[in-house]
mmCIF file with all atom_site columns, C-alpha atoms in Angstrom:
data_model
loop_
_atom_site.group_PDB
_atom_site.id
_atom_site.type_symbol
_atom_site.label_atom_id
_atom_site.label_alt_id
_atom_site.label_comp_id
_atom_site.label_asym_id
_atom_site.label_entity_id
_atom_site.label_seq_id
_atom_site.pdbx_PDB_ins_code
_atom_site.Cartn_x
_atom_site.Cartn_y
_atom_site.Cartn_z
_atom_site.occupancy
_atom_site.B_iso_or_equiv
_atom_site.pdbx_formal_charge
_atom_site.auth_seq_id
_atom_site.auth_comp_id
_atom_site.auth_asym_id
_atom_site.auth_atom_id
_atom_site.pdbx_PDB_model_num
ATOM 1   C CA . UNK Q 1 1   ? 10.781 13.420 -14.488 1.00 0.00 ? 1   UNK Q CA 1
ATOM 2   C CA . UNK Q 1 2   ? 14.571 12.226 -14.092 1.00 0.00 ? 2   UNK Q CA 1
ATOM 3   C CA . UNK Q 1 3   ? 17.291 14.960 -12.581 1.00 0.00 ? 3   UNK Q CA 1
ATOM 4   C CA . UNK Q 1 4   ? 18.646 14.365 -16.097 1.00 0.00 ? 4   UNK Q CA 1
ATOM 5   C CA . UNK Q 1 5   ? 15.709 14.480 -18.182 1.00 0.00 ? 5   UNK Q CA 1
ATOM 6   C CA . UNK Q 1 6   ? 14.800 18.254 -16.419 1.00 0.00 ? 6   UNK Q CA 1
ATOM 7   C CA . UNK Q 1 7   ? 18.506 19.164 -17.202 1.00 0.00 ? 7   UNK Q CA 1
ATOM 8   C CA . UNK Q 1 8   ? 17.742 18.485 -20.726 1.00 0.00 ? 8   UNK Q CA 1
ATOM 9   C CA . UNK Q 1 9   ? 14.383 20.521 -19.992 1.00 0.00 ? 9   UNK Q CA 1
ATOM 10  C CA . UNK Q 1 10  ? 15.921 23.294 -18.633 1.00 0.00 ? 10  UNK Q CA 1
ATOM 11  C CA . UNK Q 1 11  ? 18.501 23.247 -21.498 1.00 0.00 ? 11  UNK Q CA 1
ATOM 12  C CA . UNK Q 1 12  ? 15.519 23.425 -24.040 1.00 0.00 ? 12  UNK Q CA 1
ATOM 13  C CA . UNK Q 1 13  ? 15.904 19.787 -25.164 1.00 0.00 ? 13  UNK Q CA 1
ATOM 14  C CA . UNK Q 1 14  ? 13.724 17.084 -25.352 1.00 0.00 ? 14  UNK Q CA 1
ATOM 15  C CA . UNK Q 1 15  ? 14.807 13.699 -25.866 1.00 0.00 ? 15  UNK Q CA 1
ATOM 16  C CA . UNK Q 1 16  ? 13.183 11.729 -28.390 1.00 0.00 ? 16  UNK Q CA 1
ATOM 17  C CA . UNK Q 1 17  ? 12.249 8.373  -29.080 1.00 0.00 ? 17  UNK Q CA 1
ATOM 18  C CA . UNK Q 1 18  ? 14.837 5.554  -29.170 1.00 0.00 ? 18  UNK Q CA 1
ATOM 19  C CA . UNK Q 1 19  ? 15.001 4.648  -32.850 1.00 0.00 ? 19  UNK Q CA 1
ATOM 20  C CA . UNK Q 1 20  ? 14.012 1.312  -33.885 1.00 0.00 ? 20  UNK Q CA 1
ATOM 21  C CA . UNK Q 1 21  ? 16.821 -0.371 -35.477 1.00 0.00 ? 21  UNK Q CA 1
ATOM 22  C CA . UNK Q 1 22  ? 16.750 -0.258 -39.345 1.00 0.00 ? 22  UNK Q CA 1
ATOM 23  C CA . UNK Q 1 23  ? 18.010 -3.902 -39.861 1.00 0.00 ? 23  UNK Q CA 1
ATOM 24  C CA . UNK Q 1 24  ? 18.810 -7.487 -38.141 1.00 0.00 ? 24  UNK Q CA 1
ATOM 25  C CA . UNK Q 1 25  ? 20.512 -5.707 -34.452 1.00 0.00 ? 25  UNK Q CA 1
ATOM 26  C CA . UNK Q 1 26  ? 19.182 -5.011 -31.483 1.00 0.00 ? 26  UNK Q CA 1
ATOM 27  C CA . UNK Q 1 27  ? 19.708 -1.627 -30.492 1.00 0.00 ? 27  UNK Q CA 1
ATOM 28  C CA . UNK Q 1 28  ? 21.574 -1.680 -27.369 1.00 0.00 ? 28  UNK Q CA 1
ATOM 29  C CA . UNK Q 1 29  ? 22.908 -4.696 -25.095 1.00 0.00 ? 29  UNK Q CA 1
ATOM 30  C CA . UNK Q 1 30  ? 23.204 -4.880 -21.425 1.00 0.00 ? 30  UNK Q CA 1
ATOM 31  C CA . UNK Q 1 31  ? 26.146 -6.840 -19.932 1.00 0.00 ? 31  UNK Q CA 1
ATOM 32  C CA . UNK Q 1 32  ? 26.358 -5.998 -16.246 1.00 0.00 ? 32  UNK Q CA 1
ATOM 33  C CA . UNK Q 1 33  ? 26.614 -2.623 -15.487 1.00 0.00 ? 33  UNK Q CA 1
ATOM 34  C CA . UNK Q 1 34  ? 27.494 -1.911 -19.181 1.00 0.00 ? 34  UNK Q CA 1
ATOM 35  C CA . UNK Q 1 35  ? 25.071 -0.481 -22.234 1.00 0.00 ? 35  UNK Q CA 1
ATOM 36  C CA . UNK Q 1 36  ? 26.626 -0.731 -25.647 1.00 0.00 ? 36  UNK Q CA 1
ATOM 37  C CA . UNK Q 1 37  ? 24.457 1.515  -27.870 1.00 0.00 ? 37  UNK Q CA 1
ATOM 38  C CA . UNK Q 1 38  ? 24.374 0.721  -31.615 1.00 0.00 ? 38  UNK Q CA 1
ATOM 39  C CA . UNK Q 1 39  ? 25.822 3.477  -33.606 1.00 0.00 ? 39  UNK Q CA 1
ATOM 40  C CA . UNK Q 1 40  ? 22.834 6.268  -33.722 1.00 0.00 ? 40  UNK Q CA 1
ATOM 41  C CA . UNK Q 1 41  ? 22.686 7.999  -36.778 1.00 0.00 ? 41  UNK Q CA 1
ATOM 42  C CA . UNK Q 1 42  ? 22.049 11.753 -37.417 1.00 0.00 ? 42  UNK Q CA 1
ATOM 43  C CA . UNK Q 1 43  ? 18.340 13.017 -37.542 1.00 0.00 ? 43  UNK Q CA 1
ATOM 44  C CA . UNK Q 1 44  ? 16.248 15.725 -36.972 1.00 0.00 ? 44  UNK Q CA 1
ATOM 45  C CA . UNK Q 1 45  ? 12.392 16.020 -36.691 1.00 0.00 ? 45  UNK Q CA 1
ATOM 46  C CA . UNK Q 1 46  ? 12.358 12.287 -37.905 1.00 0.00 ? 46  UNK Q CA 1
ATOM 47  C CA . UNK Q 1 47  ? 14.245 13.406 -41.086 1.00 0.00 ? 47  UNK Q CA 1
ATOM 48  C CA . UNK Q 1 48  ? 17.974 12.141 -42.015 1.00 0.00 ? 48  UNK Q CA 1
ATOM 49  C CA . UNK Q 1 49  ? 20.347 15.065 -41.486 1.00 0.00 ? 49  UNK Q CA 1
ATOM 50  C CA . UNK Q 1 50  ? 22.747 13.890 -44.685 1.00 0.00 ? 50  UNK Q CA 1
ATOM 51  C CA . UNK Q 1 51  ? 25.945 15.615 -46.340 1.00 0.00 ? 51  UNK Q CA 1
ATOM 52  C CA . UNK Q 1 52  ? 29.623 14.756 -46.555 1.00 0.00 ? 52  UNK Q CA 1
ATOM 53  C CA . UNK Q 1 53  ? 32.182 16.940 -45.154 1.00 0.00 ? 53  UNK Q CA 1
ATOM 54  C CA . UNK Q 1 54  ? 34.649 18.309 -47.257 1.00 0.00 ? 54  UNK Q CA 1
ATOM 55  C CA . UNK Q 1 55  ? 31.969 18.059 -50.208 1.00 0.00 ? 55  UNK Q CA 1
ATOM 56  C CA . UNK Q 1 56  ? 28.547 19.605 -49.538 1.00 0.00 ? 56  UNK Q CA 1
ATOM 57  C CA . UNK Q 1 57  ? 28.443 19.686 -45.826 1.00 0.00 ? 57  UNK Q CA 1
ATOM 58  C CA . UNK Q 1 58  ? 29.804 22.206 -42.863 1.00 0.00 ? 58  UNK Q CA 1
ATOM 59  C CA . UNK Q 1 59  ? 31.485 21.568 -39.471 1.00 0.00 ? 59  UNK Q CA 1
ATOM 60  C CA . UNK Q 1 60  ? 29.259 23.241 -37.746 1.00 0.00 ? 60  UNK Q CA 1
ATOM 61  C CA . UNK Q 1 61  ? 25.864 21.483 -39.864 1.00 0.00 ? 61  UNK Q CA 1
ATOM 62  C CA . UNK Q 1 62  ? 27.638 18.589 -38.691 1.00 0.00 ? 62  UNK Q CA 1
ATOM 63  C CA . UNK Q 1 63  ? 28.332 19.423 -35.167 1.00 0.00 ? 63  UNK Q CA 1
ATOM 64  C CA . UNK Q 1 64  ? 24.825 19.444 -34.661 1.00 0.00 ? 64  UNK Q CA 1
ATOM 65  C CA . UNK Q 1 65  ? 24.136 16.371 -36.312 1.00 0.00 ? 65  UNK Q CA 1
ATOM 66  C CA . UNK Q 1 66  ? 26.951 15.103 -33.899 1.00 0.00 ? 66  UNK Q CA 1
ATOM 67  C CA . UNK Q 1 67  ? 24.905 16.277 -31.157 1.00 0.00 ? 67  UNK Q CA 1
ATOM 68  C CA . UNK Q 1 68  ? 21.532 14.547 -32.391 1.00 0.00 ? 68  UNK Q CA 1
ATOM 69  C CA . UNK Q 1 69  ? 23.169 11.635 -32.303 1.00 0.00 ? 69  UNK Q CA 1
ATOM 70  C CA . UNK Q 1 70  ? 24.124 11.915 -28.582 1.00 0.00 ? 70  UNK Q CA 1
ATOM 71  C CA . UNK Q 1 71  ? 20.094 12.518 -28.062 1.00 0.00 ? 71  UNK Q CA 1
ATOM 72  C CA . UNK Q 1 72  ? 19.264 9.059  -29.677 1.00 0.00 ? 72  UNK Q CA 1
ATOM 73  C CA . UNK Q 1 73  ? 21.976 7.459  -27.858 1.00 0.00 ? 73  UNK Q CA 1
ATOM 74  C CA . UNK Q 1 74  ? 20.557 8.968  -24.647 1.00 0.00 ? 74  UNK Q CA 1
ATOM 75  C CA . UNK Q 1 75  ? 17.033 7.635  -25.599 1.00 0.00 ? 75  UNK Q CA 1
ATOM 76  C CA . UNK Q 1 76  ? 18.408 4.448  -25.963 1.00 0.00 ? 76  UNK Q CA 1
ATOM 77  C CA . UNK Q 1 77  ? 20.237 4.309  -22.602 1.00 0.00 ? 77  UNK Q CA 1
ATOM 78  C CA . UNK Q 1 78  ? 17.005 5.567  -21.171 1.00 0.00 ? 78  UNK Q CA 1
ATOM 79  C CA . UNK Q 1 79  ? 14.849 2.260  -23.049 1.00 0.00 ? 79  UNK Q CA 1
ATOM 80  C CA . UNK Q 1 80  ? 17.775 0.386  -21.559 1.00 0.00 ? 80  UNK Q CA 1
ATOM 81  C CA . UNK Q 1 81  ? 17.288 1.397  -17.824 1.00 0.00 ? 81  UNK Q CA 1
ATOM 82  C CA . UNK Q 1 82  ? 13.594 1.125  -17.941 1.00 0.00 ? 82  UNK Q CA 1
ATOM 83  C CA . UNK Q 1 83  ? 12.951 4.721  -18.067 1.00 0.00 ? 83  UNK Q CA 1
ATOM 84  C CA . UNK Q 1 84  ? 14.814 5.746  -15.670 1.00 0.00 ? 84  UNK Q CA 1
ATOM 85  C CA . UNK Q 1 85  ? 17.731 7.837  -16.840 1.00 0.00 ? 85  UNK Q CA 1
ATOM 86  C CA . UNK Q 1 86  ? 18.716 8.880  -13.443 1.00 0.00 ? 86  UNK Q CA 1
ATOM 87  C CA . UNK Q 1 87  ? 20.008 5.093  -13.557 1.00 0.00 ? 87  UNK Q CA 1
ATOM 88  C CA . UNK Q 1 88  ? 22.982 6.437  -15.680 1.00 0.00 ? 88  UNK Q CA 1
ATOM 89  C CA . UNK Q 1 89  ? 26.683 6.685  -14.168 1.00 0.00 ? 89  UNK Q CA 1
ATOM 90  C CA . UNK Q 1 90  ? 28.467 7.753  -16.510 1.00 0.00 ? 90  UNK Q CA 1
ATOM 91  C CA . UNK Q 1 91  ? 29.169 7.947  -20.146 1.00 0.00 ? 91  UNK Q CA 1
ATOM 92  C CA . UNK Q 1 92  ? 32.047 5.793  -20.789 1.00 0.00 ? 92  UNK Q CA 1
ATOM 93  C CA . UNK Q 1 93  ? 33.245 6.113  -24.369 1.00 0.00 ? 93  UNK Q CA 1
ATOM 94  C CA . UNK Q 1 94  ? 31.702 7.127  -27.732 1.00 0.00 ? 94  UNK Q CA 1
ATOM 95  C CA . UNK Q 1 95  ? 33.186 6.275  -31.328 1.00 0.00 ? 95  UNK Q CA 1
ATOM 96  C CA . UNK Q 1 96  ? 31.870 8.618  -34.048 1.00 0.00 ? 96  UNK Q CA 1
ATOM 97  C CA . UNK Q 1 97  ? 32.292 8.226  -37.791 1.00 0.00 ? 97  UNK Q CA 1
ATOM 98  C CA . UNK Q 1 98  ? 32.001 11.349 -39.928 1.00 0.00 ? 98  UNK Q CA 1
ATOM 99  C CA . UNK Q 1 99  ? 30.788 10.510 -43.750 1.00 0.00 ? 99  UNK Q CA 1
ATOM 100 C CA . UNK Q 1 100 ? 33.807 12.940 -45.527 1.00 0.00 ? 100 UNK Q CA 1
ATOM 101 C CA . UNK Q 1 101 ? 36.063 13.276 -48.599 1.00 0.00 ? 101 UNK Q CA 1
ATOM 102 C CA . UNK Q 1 102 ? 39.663 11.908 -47.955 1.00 0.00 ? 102 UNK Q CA 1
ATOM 103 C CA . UNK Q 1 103 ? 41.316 14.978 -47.464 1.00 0.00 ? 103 UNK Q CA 1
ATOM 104 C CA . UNK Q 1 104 ? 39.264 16.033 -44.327 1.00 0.00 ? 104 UNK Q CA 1
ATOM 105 C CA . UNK Q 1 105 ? 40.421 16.354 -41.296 1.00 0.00 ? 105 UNK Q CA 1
ATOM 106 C CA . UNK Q 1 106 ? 38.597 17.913 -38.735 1.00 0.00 ? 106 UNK Q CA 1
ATOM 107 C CA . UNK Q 1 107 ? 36.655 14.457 -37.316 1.00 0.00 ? 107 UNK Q CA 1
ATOM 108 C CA . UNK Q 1 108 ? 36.850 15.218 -33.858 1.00 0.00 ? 108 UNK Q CA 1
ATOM 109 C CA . UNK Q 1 109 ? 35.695 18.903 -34.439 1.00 0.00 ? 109 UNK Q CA 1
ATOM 110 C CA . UNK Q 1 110 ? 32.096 17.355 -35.304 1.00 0.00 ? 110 UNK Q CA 1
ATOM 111 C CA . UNK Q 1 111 ? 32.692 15.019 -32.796 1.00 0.00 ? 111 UNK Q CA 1
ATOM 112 C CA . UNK Q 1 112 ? 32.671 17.362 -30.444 1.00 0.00 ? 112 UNK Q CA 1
ATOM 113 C CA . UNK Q 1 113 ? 28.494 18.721 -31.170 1.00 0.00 ? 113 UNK Q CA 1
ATOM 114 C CA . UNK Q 1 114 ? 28.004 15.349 -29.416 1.00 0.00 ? 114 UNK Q CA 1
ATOM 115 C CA . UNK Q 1 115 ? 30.918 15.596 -26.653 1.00 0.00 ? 115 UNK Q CA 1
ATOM 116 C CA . UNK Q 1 116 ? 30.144 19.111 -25.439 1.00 0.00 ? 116 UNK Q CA 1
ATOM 117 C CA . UNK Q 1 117 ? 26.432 18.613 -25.718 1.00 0.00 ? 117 UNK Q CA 1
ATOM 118 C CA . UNK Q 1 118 ? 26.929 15.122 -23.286 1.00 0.00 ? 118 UNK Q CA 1
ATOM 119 C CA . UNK Q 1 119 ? 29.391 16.778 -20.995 1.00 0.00 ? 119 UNK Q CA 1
ATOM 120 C CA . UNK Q 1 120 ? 26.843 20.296 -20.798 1.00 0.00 ? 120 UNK Q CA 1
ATOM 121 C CA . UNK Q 1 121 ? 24.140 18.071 -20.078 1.00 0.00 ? 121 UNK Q CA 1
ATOM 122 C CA . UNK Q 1 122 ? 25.485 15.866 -17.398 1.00 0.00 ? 122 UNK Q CA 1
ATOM 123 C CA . UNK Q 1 123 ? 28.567 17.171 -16.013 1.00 0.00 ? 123 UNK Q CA 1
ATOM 124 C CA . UNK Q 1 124 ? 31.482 15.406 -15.076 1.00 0.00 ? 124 UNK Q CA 1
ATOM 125 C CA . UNK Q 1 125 ? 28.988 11.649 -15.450 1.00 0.00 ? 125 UNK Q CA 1
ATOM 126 C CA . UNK Q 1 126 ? 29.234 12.980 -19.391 1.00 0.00 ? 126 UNK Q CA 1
ATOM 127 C CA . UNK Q 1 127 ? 33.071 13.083 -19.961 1.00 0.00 ? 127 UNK Q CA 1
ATOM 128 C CA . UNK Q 1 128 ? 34.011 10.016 -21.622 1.00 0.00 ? 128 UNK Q CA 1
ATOM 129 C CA . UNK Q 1 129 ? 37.061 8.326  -23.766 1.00 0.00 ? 129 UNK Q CA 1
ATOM 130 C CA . UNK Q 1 130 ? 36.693 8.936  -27.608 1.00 0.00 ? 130 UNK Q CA 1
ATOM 131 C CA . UNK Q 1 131 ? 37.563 8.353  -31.045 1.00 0.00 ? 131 UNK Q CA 1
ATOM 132 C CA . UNK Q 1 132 ? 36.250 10.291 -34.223 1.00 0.00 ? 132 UNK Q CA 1
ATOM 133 C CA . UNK Q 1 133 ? 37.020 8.710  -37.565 1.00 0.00 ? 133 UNK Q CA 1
ATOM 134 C CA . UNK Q 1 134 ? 36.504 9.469  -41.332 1.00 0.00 ? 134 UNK Q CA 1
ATOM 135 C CA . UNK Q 1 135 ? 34.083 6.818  -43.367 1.00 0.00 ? 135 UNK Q CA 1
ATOM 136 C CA . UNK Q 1 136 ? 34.054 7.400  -47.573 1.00 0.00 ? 136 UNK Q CA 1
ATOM 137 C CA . UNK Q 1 137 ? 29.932 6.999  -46.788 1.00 0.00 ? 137 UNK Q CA 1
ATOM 138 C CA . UNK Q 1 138 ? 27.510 6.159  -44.216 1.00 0.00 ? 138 UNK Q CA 1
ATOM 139 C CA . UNK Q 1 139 ? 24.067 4.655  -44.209 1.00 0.00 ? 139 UNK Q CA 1
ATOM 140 C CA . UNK Q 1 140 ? 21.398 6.828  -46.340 1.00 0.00 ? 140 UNK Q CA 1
ATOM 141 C CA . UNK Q 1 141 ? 23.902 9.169  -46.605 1.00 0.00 ? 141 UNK Q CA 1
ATOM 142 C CA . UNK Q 1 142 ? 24.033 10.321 -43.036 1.00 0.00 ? 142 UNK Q CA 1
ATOM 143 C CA . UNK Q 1 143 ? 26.722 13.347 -41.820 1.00 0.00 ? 143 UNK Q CA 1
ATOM 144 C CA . UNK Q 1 144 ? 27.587 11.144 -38.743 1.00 0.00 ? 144 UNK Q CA 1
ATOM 145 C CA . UNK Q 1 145 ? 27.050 7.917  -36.717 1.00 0.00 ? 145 UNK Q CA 1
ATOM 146 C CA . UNK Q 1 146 ? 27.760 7.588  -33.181 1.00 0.00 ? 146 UNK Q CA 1
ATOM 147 C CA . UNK Q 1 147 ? 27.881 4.323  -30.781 1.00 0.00 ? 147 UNK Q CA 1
ATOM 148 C CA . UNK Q 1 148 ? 28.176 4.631  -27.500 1.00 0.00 ? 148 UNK Q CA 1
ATOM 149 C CA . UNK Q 1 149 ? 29.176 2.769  -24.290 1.00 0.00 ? 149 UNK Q CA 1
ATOM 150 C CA . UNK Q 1 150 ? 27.588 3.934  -20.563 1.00 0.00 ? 150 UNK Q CA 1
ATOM 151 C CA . UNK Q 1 151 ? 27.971 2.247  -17.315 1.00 0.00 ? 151 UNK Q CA 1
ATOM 152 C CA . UNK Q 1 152 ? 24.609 2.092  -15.490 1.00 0.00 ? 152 UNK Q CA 1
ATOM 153 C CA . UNK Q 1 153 ? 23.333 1.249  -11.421 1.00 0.00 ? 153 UNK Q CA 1
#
C-alpha cells in the first residue's frame, strides 16, 4: 500500500475505482510530468449524487459530492501512474462546476468538500490553484463536476 493510499486508510477512506468514461474521451492524458483528469462527476456507492443548488440541493450535500469527486480524480491519477500513487507531486489545479440556479453564489463553498478533503489528505502536495463556477445543468443531473490537473515523478 502507497504512503498516500494508508493516509486515506487511516482517514477512513477508500478510494474507488477510476470511472470509465461515459462517452468518446479518454479519461486522463499524460504529457510529461503532467495528468489532466477529465472532469469527475459526483457519486456515491456507484449511484449519481444529483441536485441543483439554490433549488433542491444543500451546500453541505454538495460539499460532499465535491469531495467524491476529488476521490475519482485520485483514482484516476492512480490508473495514470500505474498504481502507484506515491508517484504523485502535487496537485496542481482543479476547476469545479456546481449545477445551480442563477442567483447562487456560494461555488467555491462546495468547492471546497473537494479542496479541504485533497489538502487533509496530502498535505501541502494537495494545495493547488482553483476555480469554482456555476453551470444552469450538468450531466445526469449531477451536484458537481471536477477536472483536475497533477504533476507526477
Amino acid at each position: 500500500m502507497s504512503k498516500i493510499e494508508q493516509r486515506l486508510s487511516d482517514l477512513g477512506v477508500t478510494l474507488p475505482k477510476a470511472p470509465a468514461p461515459a462517452a468518446n474521451y479518454v479519461p486522463y492524458v499524460v504529457v510529461g510530468d503532467i495528468v489532466h483528469v477529465s472532469g469527475q462527476i459526483s457519486m456515491e456507492d456507484g449511484s449519481l449524487i444529483r441536485g441543483k443548488l439554490g433549488q433542491d440541493a444543500t451546500i453541505e450535500d454538495a460539499a460532499v459530492a465535491a469531495r467524491n469527486c476529488a476521490l475519482s480524480l485520485l483514482a484516476q491519477v492512480k490508473a495514470a501512474c500505474e498504481g502507484d500513487l506515491d508517484r504523485l507531486v502535487r496537485v496542481v489545479k482543479l476547476t469545479g462546476f456546481v449545477n445551480s440556479t442563477g442567483d447562487f453564489t456560494d461555488q467555491p463553498k462546495v468547492v471546497n468538500g473537494a479542496s479541504d478533503f485533497l489538502v487533509e489528505a496530502l498535505g501541502d502536495r494537495g494545495r493547488h490553484a482553483r476555480s469554482a463556477v456555476s453551470a444552469a445543468s450538468l450531466p445526469m443531473g449531477v451536484m458537481v463536476e471536477i477536472e483536475g490537473i497533477f504533476q507526477i515523478a
